[in-house]
PDB file of C-alpha atoms in Angstrom:
ATOM      1  CA  MET A   1      98.662  91.798 156.977  1.00  0.00           C
ATOM      2  CA  THR A   2     102.353  92.559 156.923  1.00  0.00           C
ATOM      3  CA  SER A   3     105.099  89.978 156.751  1.00  0.00           C
ATOM      4  CA  ILE A   4     108.190  92.166 156.595  1.00  0.00           C
ATOM      5  CA  GLY A   5     110.867  90.949 159.016  1.00  0.00           C
ATOM      6  CA  THR A   6     109.187  87.615 159.717  1.00  0.00           C
ATOM      7  CA  GLY A   7     111.494  85.537 157.527  1.00  0.00           C
ATOM      8  CA  TYR A   8     109.375  85.458 154.381  1.00  0.00           C
ATOM      9  CA  ASP A   9     111.744  87.836 152.579  1.00  0.00           C
ATOM     10  CA  LEU A  10     114.805  85.580 152.835  1.00  0.00           C
ATOM     11  CA  SER A  11     114.139  83.632 149.661  1.00  0.00           C
ATOM     12  CA  SER A  12     112.461  84.295 146.327  1.00  0.00           C
ATOM     13  CA  SER A  13     110.982  80.780 146.475  1.00  0.00           C
ATOM     14  CA  THR A  14     108.921  81.505 149.609  1.00  0.00           C
ATOM     15  CA  TYR A  15     105.468  83.085 149.634  1.00  0.00           C
ATOM     16  CA  SER A  16     104.340  85.201 152.577  1.00  0.00           C
ATOM     17  CA  PRO A  17     100.986  84.296 154.176  1.00  0.00           C
ATOM     18  CA  ASP A  18      99.312  87.072 152.160  1.00  0.00           C
ATOM     19  CA  GLY A  19     100.657  85.710 148.857  1.00  0.00           C
ATOM     20  CA  ARG A  20     103.579  88.084 148.243  1.00  0.00           C
ATOM     21  CA  ILE A  21     107.134  87.338 147.133  1.00  0.00           C
ATOM     22  CA  PHE A  22     109.185  90.004 148.871  1.00  0.00           C
ATOM     23  CA  GLN A  23     112.405  89.405 146.943  1.00  0.00           C
ATOM     24  CA  VAL A  24     110.609  90.376 143.713  1.00  0.00           C
ATOM     25  CA  GLU A  25     109.218  93.487 145.397  1.00  0.00           C
ATOM     26  CA  TYR A  26     112.723  94.405 146.567  1.00  0.00           C
ATOM     27  CA  ALA A  27     113.956  93.970 142.982  1.00  0.00           C
ATOM     28  CA  ASN A  28     111.326  96.498 141.916  1.00  0.00           C
ATOM     29  CA  LYS A  29     112.736  98.883 144.547  1.00  0.00           C
ATOM     30  CA  ALA A  30     116.171  98.559 142.927  1.00  0.00           C
ATOM     31  CA  VAL A  31     114.567  99.667 139.654  1.00  0.00           C
ATOM     32  CA  GLU A  32     112.838 102.609 141.322  1.00  0.00           C
ATOM     33  CA  ASN A  33     116.180 103.851 142.707  1.00  0.00           C
ATOM     34  CA  SER A  34     117.711 103.984 139.234  1.00  0.00           C
ATOM     35  CA  GLY A  35     117.772 106.707 136.589  1.00  0.00           C
ATOM     36  CA  THR A  36     114.700 106.904 134.360  1.00  0.00           C
ATOM     37  CA  ALA A  37     114.433 105.061 131.041  1.00  0.00           C
ATOM     38  CA  ILE A  38     111.638 105.675 128.519  1.00  0.00           C
ATOM     39  CA  GLY A  39     110.523 104.228 125.205  1.00  0.00           C
ATOM     40  CA  LEU A  40     108.274 105.792 122.546  1.00  0.00           C
ATOM     41  CA  ARG A  41     106.569 103.759 119.843  1.00  0.00           C
ATOM     42  CA  VAL A  42     105.629 106.196 117.079  1.00  0.00           C
ATOM     43  CA  LYS A  43     104.192 105.924 113.578  1.00  0.00           C
ATOM     44  CA  ASP A  44     107.442 105.072 111.792  1.00  0.00           C
ATOM     45  CA  GLY A  45     109.717 103.655 114.494  1.00  0.00           C
ATOM     46  CA  VAL A  46     110.845 103.490 118.112  1.00  0.00           C
ATOM     47  CA  VAL A  47     112.942 105.830 120.279  1.00  0.00           C
ATOM     48  CA  LEU A  48     114.669 104.792 123.520  1.00  0.00           C
ATOM     49  CA  ALA A  49     116.058 107.346 125.988  1.00  0.00           C
ATOM     50  CA  VAL A  50     117.831 107.012 129.322  1.00  0.00           C
ATOM     51  CA  GLU A  51     118.764 109.356 132.176  1.00  0.00           C
ATOM     52  CA  LYS A  52     122.206 107.944 132.996  1.00  0.00           C
ATOM     53  CA  LEU A  53     123.229 109.324 136.387  1.00  0.00           C
ATOM     54  CA  VAL A  54     126.898 110.342 136.659  1.00  0.00           C
ATOM     55  CA  HIS A  55     128.197 109.260 140.066  1.00  0.00           C
ATOM     56  CA  SER A  56     131.701 110.703 139.630  1.00  0.00           C
ATOM     57  CA  LYS A  57     133.274 113.491 137.593  1.00  0.00           C
ATOM     58  CA  LEU A  58     136.156 111.118 136.884  1.00  0.00           C
ATOM     59  CA  LEU A  59     134.026 108.817 134.728  1.00  0.00           C
ATOM     60  CA  VAL A  60     134.757 108.775 131.009  1.00  0.00           C
ATOM     61  CA  PRO A  61     131.807 110.341 129.114  1.00  0.00           C
ATOM     62  CA  GLU A  62     129.598 107.913 127.166  1.00  0.00           C
ATOM     63  CA  SER A  63     130.963 104.883 129.030  1.00  0.00           C
ATOM     64  CA  ASN A  64     128.743 102.313 130.790  1.00  0.00           C
ATOM     65  CA  ARG A  65     125.944 102.587 128.257  1.00  0.00           C
ATOM     66  CA  ARG A  66     122.480 101.595 129.426  1.00  0.00           C
ATOM     67  CA  ILE A  67     121.034 101.197 125.934  1.00  0.00           C
ATOM     68  CA  GLN A  68     122.257  98.071 124.159  1.00  0.00           C
ATOM     69  CA  THR A  69     121.764  96.663 120.670  1.00  0.00           C
ATOM     70  CA  VAL A  70     120.587  93.037 120.947  1.00  0.00           C
ATOM     71  CA  ASP A  71     119.869  92.482 117.240  1.00  0.00           C
ATOM     72  CA  LYS A  72     120.203  94.645 114.145  1.00  0.00           C
ATOM     73  CA  HIS A  73     116.603  95.855 114.489  1.00  0.00           C
ATOM     74  CA  ILE A  74     116.111  95.678 118.289  1.00  0.00           C
ATOM     75  CA  GLY A  75     117.392  97.828 121.149  1.00  0.00           C
ATOM     76  CA  LEU A  76     117.234  97.283 124.910  1.00  0.00           C
ATOM     77  CA  ALA A  77     117.159 100.045 127.556  1.00  0.00           C
ATOM     78  CA  THR A  78     117.410  99.139 131.241  1.00  0.00           C
ATOM     79  CA  ALA A  79     116.704 100.751 134.600  1.00  0.00           C
ATOM     80  CA  GLY A  80     118.112  99.201 137.764  1.00  0.00           C
ATOM     81  CA  LEU A  81     121.375  97.379 138.433  1.00  0.00           C
ATOM     82  CA  LEU A  82     123.755  98.009 135.529  1.00  0.00           C
ATOM     83  CA  ALA A  83     125.473  94.606 135.700  1.00  0.00           C
ATOM     84  CA  ASP A  84     122.107  92.817 135.597  1.00  0.00           C
ATOM     85  CA  GLY A  85     121.208  94.861 132.531  1.00  0.00           C
ATOM     86  CA  ARG A  86     124.384  93.802 130.740  1.00  0.00           C
ATOM     87  CA  HIS A  87     123.740  90.158 131.573  1.00  0.00           C
ATOM     88  CA  LEU A  88     120.184  90.335 130.263  1.00  0.00           C
ATOM     89  CA  ALA A  89     121.359  92.120 127.093  1.00  0.00           C
ATOM     90  CA  ASN A  90     123.817  89.296 126.456  1.00  0.00           C
ATOM     91  CA  ARG A  91     121.030  86.774 127.001  1.00  0.00           C
ATOM     92  CA  ALA A  92     118.820  88.698 124.580  1.00  0.00           C
ATOM     93  CA  ARG A  93     121.572  88.568 121.934  1.00  0.00           C
ATOM     94  CA  ASP A  94     121.859  84.800 122.407  1.00  0.00           C
ATOM     95  CA  GLU A  95     118.081  84.393 122.079  1.00  0.00           C
ATOM     96  CA  ALA A  96     117.965  86.580 118.941  1.00  0.00           C
ATOM     97  CA  GLU A  97     120.830  84.600 117.387  1.00  0.00           C
ATOM     98  CA  ASN A  98     119.113  81.322 118.288  1.00  0.00           C
ATOM     99  CA  TYR A  99     115.897  82.502 116.616  1.00  0.00           C
ATOM    100  CA  ARG A 100     117.788  83.407 113.437  1.00  0.00           C
ATOM    101  CA  ASP A 101     119.552  80.021 113.362  1.00  0.00           C
ATOM    102  CA  THR A 102     116.305  78.140 113.915  1.00  0.00           C
ATOM    103  CA  TYR A 103     113.870  80.029 111.680  1.00  0.00           C
ATOM    104  CA  ARG A 104     116.252  81.734 109.216  1.00  0.00           C
ATOM    105  CA  SER A 105     114.647  85.120 109.824  1.00  0.00           C
ATOM    106  CA  PRO A 106     115.043  88.050 112.245  1.00  0.00           C
ATOM    107  CA  SER A 107     113.375  87.615 115.615  1.00  0.00           C
ATOM    108  CA  PRO A 108     110.011  89.369 116.104  1.00  0.00           C
ATOM    109  CA  VAL A 109     110.234  91.779 119.030  1.00  0.00           C
ATOM    110  CA  LYS A 110     107.382  90.062 120.866  1.00  0.00           C
ATOM    111  CA  ALA A 111     109.035  86.640 120.560  1.00  0.00           C
ATOM    112  CA  LEU A 112     112.236  88.023 122.072  1.00  0.00           C
ATOM    113  CA  ALA A 113     110.306  89.760 124.876  1.00  0.00           C
ATOM    114  CA  ASP A 114     108.546  86.439 125.589  1.00  0.00           C
ATOM    115  CA  ARG A 115     111.847  84.549 125.821  1.00  0.00           C
ATOM    116  CA  LEU A 116     113.407  87.200 128.059  1.00  0.00           C
ATOM    117  CA  GLY A 117     110.314  87.178 130.283  1.00  0.00           C
ATOM    118  CA  LEU A 118     110.593  83.406 130.739  1.00  0.00           C
ATOM    119  CA  TYR A 119     114.301  83.736 131.529  1.00  0.00           C
ATOM    120  CA  VAL A 120     113.747  86.488 134.111  1.00  0.00           C
ATOM    121  CA  GLN A 121     110.842  84.588 135.667  1.00  0.00           C
ATOM    122  CA  ALA A 122     113.029  81.503 136.180  1.00  0.00           C
ATOM    123  CA  TYR A 123     115.145  83.578 138.585  1.00  0.00           C
ATOM    124  CA  THR A 124     112.119  84.023 140.875  1.00  0.00           C
ATOM    125  CA  LEU A 125     111.627  80.271 141.395  1.00  0.00           C
ATOM    126  CA  TYR A 126     114.743  79.089 143.214  1.00  0.00           C
ATOM    127  CA  SER A 127     116.266  79.961 146.583  1.00  0.00           C
ATOM    128  CA  SER A 128     119.791  79.643 145.155  1.00  0.00           C
ATOM    129  CA  VAL A 129     119.393  82.700 142.882  1.00  0.00           C
ATOM    130  CA  ARG A 130     117.987  86.196 143.227  1.00  0.00           C
ATOM    131  CA  PRO A 131     115.567  88.059 140.913  1.00  0.00           C
ATOM    132  CA  PHE A 132     116.992  90.484 138.358  1.00  0.00           C
ATOM    133  CA  GLY A 133     117.075  94.021 139.744  1.00  0.00           C
ATOM    134  CA  ILE A 134     116.127  95.612 136.426  1.00  0.00           C
ATOM    135  CA  SER A 135     113.183  96.522 134.236  1.00  0.00           C
ATOM    136  CA  SER A 136     113.963  96.380 130.520  1.00  0.00           C
ATOM    137  CA  ILE A 137     112.399  98.317 127.645  1.00  0.00           C
ATOM    138  CA  LEU A 138     112.654  96.342 124.417  1.00  0.00           C
ATOM    139  CA  GLY A 139     111.996  98.245 121.190  1.00  0.00           C
ATOM    140  CA  GLY A 140     112.323  97.448 117.508  1.00  0.00           C
ATOM    141  CA  ILE A 141     110.707  97.141 114.102  1.00  0.00           C
ATOM    142  CA  ASP A 142     109.575  93.815 112.625  1.00  0.00           C
ATOM    143  CA  LYS A 143     106.934  92.561 110.173  1.00  0.00           C
ATOM    144  CA  GLU A 144     104.201  93.907 112.457  1.00  0.00           C
ATOM    145  CA  GLY A 145     105.740  97.397 112.424  1.00  0.00           C
ATOM    146  CA  PRO A 146     107.180  99.305 115.433  1.00  0.00           C
ATOM    147  CA  GLN A 147     107.001  97.326 118.679  1.00  0.00           C
ATOM    148  CA  LEU A 148     107.690  98.250 122.311  1.00  0.00           C
ATOM    149  CA  PHE A 149     107.669  95.939 125.351  1.00  0.00           C
ATOM    150  CA  VAL A 150     108.655  96.179 129.014  1.00  0.00           C
ATOM    151  CA  VAL A 151     110.000  93.133 130.888  1.00  0.00           C
ATOM    152  CA  GLU A 152     109.652  93.505 134.669  1.00  0.00           C
ATOM    153  CA  PRO A 153     111.664  91.781 137.457  1.00  0.00           C
ATOM    154  CA  SER A 154     108.828  89.300 137.992  1.00  0.00           C
ATOM    155  CA  GLY A 155     109.170  88.100 134.382  1.00  0.00           C
ATOM    156  CA  VAL A 156     105.863  89.551 133.208  1.00  0.00           C
ATOM    157  CA  PHE A 157     105.993  91.643 130.023  1.00  0.00           C
ATOM    158  CA  PHE A 158     103.545  94.073 128.428  1.00  0.00           C
ATOM    159  CA  GLY A 159     103.323  95.852 125.088  1.00  0.00           C
ATOM    160  CA  TYR A 160     103.184  99.671 125.164  1.00  0.00           C
ATOM    161  CA  HIS A 161     102.823 102.725 122.948  1.00  0.00           C
ATOM    162  CA  GLY A 162     104.913 104.654 125.465  1.00  0.00           C
ATOM    163  CA  ALA A 163     106.709 103.250 128.521  1.00  0.00           C
ATOM    164  CA  ALA A 164     108.736 104.577 131.444  1.00  0.00           C
ATOM    165  CA  VAL A 165     110.683 102.785 134.190  1.00  0.00           C
ATOM    166  CA  GLY A 166     112.966 103.993 136.962  1.00  0.00           C
ATOM    167  CA  LYS A 167     112.856 106.775 139.529  1.00  0.00           C
ATOM    168  CA  GLY A 168     110.937 109.337 137.466  1.00  0.00           C
ATOM    169  CA  ARG A 169     108.499 106.931 135.814  1.00  0.00           C
ATOM    170  CA  GLN A 170     105.309 108.553 137.144  1.00  0.00           C
ATOM    171  CA  LEU A 171     106.081 112.025 135.797  1.00  0.00           C
ATOM    172  CA  ALA A 172     107.433 110.528 132.566  1.00  0.00           C
ATOM    173  CA  LYS A 173     104.233 108.499 132.064  1.00  0.00           C
ATOM    174  CA  THR A 174     102.156 111.641 132.630  1.00  0.00           C
ATOM    175  CA  GLU A 175     104.141 113.461 129.929  1.00  0.00           C
ATOM    176  CA  LEU A 176     103.953 110.495 127.543  1.00  0.00           C
ATOM    177  CA  GLU A 177     100.165 110.371 127.915  1.00  0.00           C
ATOM    178  CA  LYS A 178      99.961 113.984 126.689  1.00  0.00           C
ATOM    179  CA  LEU A 179     101.621 113.084 123.366  1.00  0.00           C
ATOM    180  CA  GLN A 180      99.876 111.878 120.222  1.00  0.00           C
ATOM    181  CA  LEU A 181     102.434 109.111 119.738  1.00  0.00           C
ATOM    182  CA  SER A 182     100.756 107.633 116.661  1.00  0.00           C
ATOM    183  CA  ASP A 183     101.215 110.966 114.833  1.00  0.00           C
ATOM    184  CA  LEU A 184     104.874 111.575 115.739  1.00  0.00           C
ATOM    185  CA  THR A 185     107.878 110.779 113.552  1.00  0.00           C
ATOM    186  CA  THR A 186     111.006 109.269 115.078  1.00  0.00           C
ATOM    187  CA  ARG A 187     112.841 112.606 114.774  1.00  0.00           C
ATOM    188  CA  GLU A 188     110.033 114.407 116.621  1.00  0.00           C
ATOM    189  CA  ALA A 189     110.030 111.616 119.216  1.00  0.00           C
ATOM    190  CA  VAL A 190     113.763 112.177 119.820  1.00  0.00           C
ATOM    191  CA  TYR A 191     113.055 115.807 120.777  1.00  0.00           C
ATOM    192  CA  GLU A 192     110.148 114.786 123.023  1.00  0.00           C
ATOM    193  CA  SER A 193     112.132 112.028 124.740  1.00  0.00           C
ATOM    194  CA  ALA A 194     114.999 114.436 125.486  1.00  0.00           C
ATOM    195  CA  ARG A 195     112.524 116.958 126.927  1.00  0.00           C
ATOM    196  CA  ILE A 196     110.909 114.325 129.164  1.00  0.00           C
ATOM    197  CA  ILE A 197     114.235 113.008 130.479  1.00  0.00           C
ATOM    198  CA  HIS A 198     115.394 116.552 131.330  1.00  0.00           C
ATOM    199  CA  LEU A 199     112.039 117.247 132.995  1.00  0.00           C
ATOM    200  CA  VAL A 200     112.064 114.173 135.246  1.00  0.00           C
ATOM    201  CA  HIS A 201     115.712 114.770 136.180  1.00  0.00           C
ATOM    202  CA  ASP A 202     115.051 118.396 137.106  1.00  0.00           C
ATOM    203  CA  ASP A 203     112.047 117.308 139.171  1.00  0.00           C
ATOM    204  CA  ALA A 204     114.220 114.927 141.184  1.00  0.00           C
ATOM    205  CA  LYS A 205     117.059 117.462 141.527  1.00  0.00           C
ATOM    206  CA  ASP A 206     119.461 114.525 141.453  1.00  0.00           C
ATOM    207  CA  LYS A 207     123.121 114.227 140.456  1.00  0.00           C
ATOM    208  CA  ASP A 208     124.535 115.164 137.057  1.00  0.00           C
ATOM    209  CA  PHE A 209     123.410 112.948 134.230  1.00  0.00           C
ATOM    210  CA  GLU A 210     124.082 112.033 130.626  1.00  0.00           C
ATOM    211  CA  LEU A 211     121.257 111.890 128.109  1.00  0.00           C
ATOM    212  CA  GLU A 212     121.453 108.662 126.119  1.00  0.00           C
ATOM    213  CA  VAL A 213     119.140 108.250 123.103  1.00  0.00           C
ATOM    214  CA  SER A 214     118.832 105.653 120.338  1.00  0.00           C
ATOM    215  CA  TRP A 215     116.309 105.101 117.550  1.00  0.00           C
ATOM    216  CA  ILE A 216     115.023 102.605 114.996  1.00  0.00           C
ATOM    217  CA  GLY A 217     113.220 103.960 111.932  1.00  0.00           C
ATOM    218  CA  PRO A 218     113.424 104.962 108.279  1.00  0.00           C
ATOM    219  CA  GLU A 219     116.381 107.293 108.911  1.00  0.00           C
ATOM    220  CA  THR A 220     118.390 104.285 110.163  1.00  0.00           C
ATOM    221  CA  ASN A 221     117.075 101.863 107.500  1.00  0.00           C
ATOM    222  CA  GLY A 222     115.379  99.839 110.235  1.00  0.00           C
ATOM    223  CA  LEU A 223     118.569  99.431 112.295  1.00  0.00           C
ATOM    224  CA  HIS A 224     118.937 100.206 115.993  1.00  0.00           C
ATOM    225  CA  LEU A 225     121.551 102.972 116.296  1.00  0.00           C
ATOM    226  CA  PRO A 226     122.485 105.825 118.644  1.00  0.00           C
ATOM    227  CA  ILE A 227     121.203 109.144 117.336  1.00  0.00           C
ATOM    228  CA  PRO A 228     123.785 111.258 115.430  1.00  0.00           C
ATOM    229  CA  LYS A 229     125.831 113.719 117.489  1.00  0.00           C
ATOM    230  CA  ASP A 230     124.325 116.798 115.815  1.00  0.00           C
ATOM    231  CA  LEU A 231     120.784 115.558 116.477  1.00  0.00           C
ATOM    232  CA  TRP A 232     121.713 114.787 120.092  1.00  0.00           C
ATOM    233  CA  GLN A 233     123.050 118.304 120.566  1.00  0.00           C
ATOM    234  CA  GLU A 234     119.923 119.843 119.003  1.00  0.00           C
ATOM    235  CA  ALA A 235     117.602 117.676 121.119  1.00  0.00           C
ATOM    236  CA  ASP A 236     119.546 118.441 124.299  1.00  0.00           C
ATOM    237  CA  LYS A 237     119.492 122.182 123.520  1.00  0.00           C
ATOM    238  CA  ARG A 238     115.729 122.190 122.842  1.00  0.00           C
ATOM    239  CA  ALA A 239     115.067 120.216 126.029  1.00  0.00           C
ATOM    240  CA  ARG A 240     117.021 122.699 128.164  1.00  0.00           C
ATOM    241  CA  GLU A 241     115.245 125.643 126.525  1.00  0.00           C
ATOM    242  CA  ALA A 242     111.827 124.048 127.112  1.00  0.00           C
ATOM    243  CA  LEU A 243     112.747 123.457 130.758  1.00  0.00           C
ATOM    244  CA  ASP A 244     113.838 127.071 131.176  1.00  0.00           C
ATOM    245  CA  GLU A 245     110.569 128.302 129.628  1.00  0.00           C
ATOM    246  CA  GLU A 246     108.529 126.180 132.057  1.00  0.00           C
ATOM    247  CA  MET A 247     110.498 127.564 135.017  1.00  0.00           C
ATOM    248  CA  VAL A 248     109.832 131.147 133.827  1.00  0.00           C
ATOM    249  CA  ASP A 249     106.108 130.416 133.480  1.00  0.00           C
TER     250      ASP A 249
END
């Protein structure tokens, strides 16, 4: 049964006769049209990487970042509508601050993912608002060790060892499944994440892009930080070389 065009897609508070909420499905389409974002949970930390599409040569490099710091030990990468991602990052910061004020300790990553999931889900209940057009990858280190979660436009969230969202998610997931993530260090994961982002971008043959990578691990003392410039250059160089080797083969 199909309900497209019959009026059931006009509001996120209306179910179609076959039990679907079309506005949430359309929000997922907005995510699928965005550049790819991936997260790797490895033995000593978490790495987040984003394929940030460059829509104009006039844009200032490294502006409009899609990886945000929401607490000292937690980072957030988004795929979808950039403005929605910024709003959700600000909400995540408020939730992390609230947790610290209430419990006098840093927020566990799962607790923050749970709060964000509830917040996103609330925007699927009322006809006066629209669902968030983003999927968010939340990564950090807490008492339980490295943690990685994905919050989807419906509000549901899952824990992952490796996650991918956005246009190239299928190919990225295939590449992530080939890795022994539990044996990798964060530095090795940086190289792998750069390779995967270059691979999915080349497969799509899309516009120019900027590689954006951040990490949380022993080399950052448990803080969420962008990778150093020299490491970024090395990772980008290795990724391009690996891509060239695959094309030769």
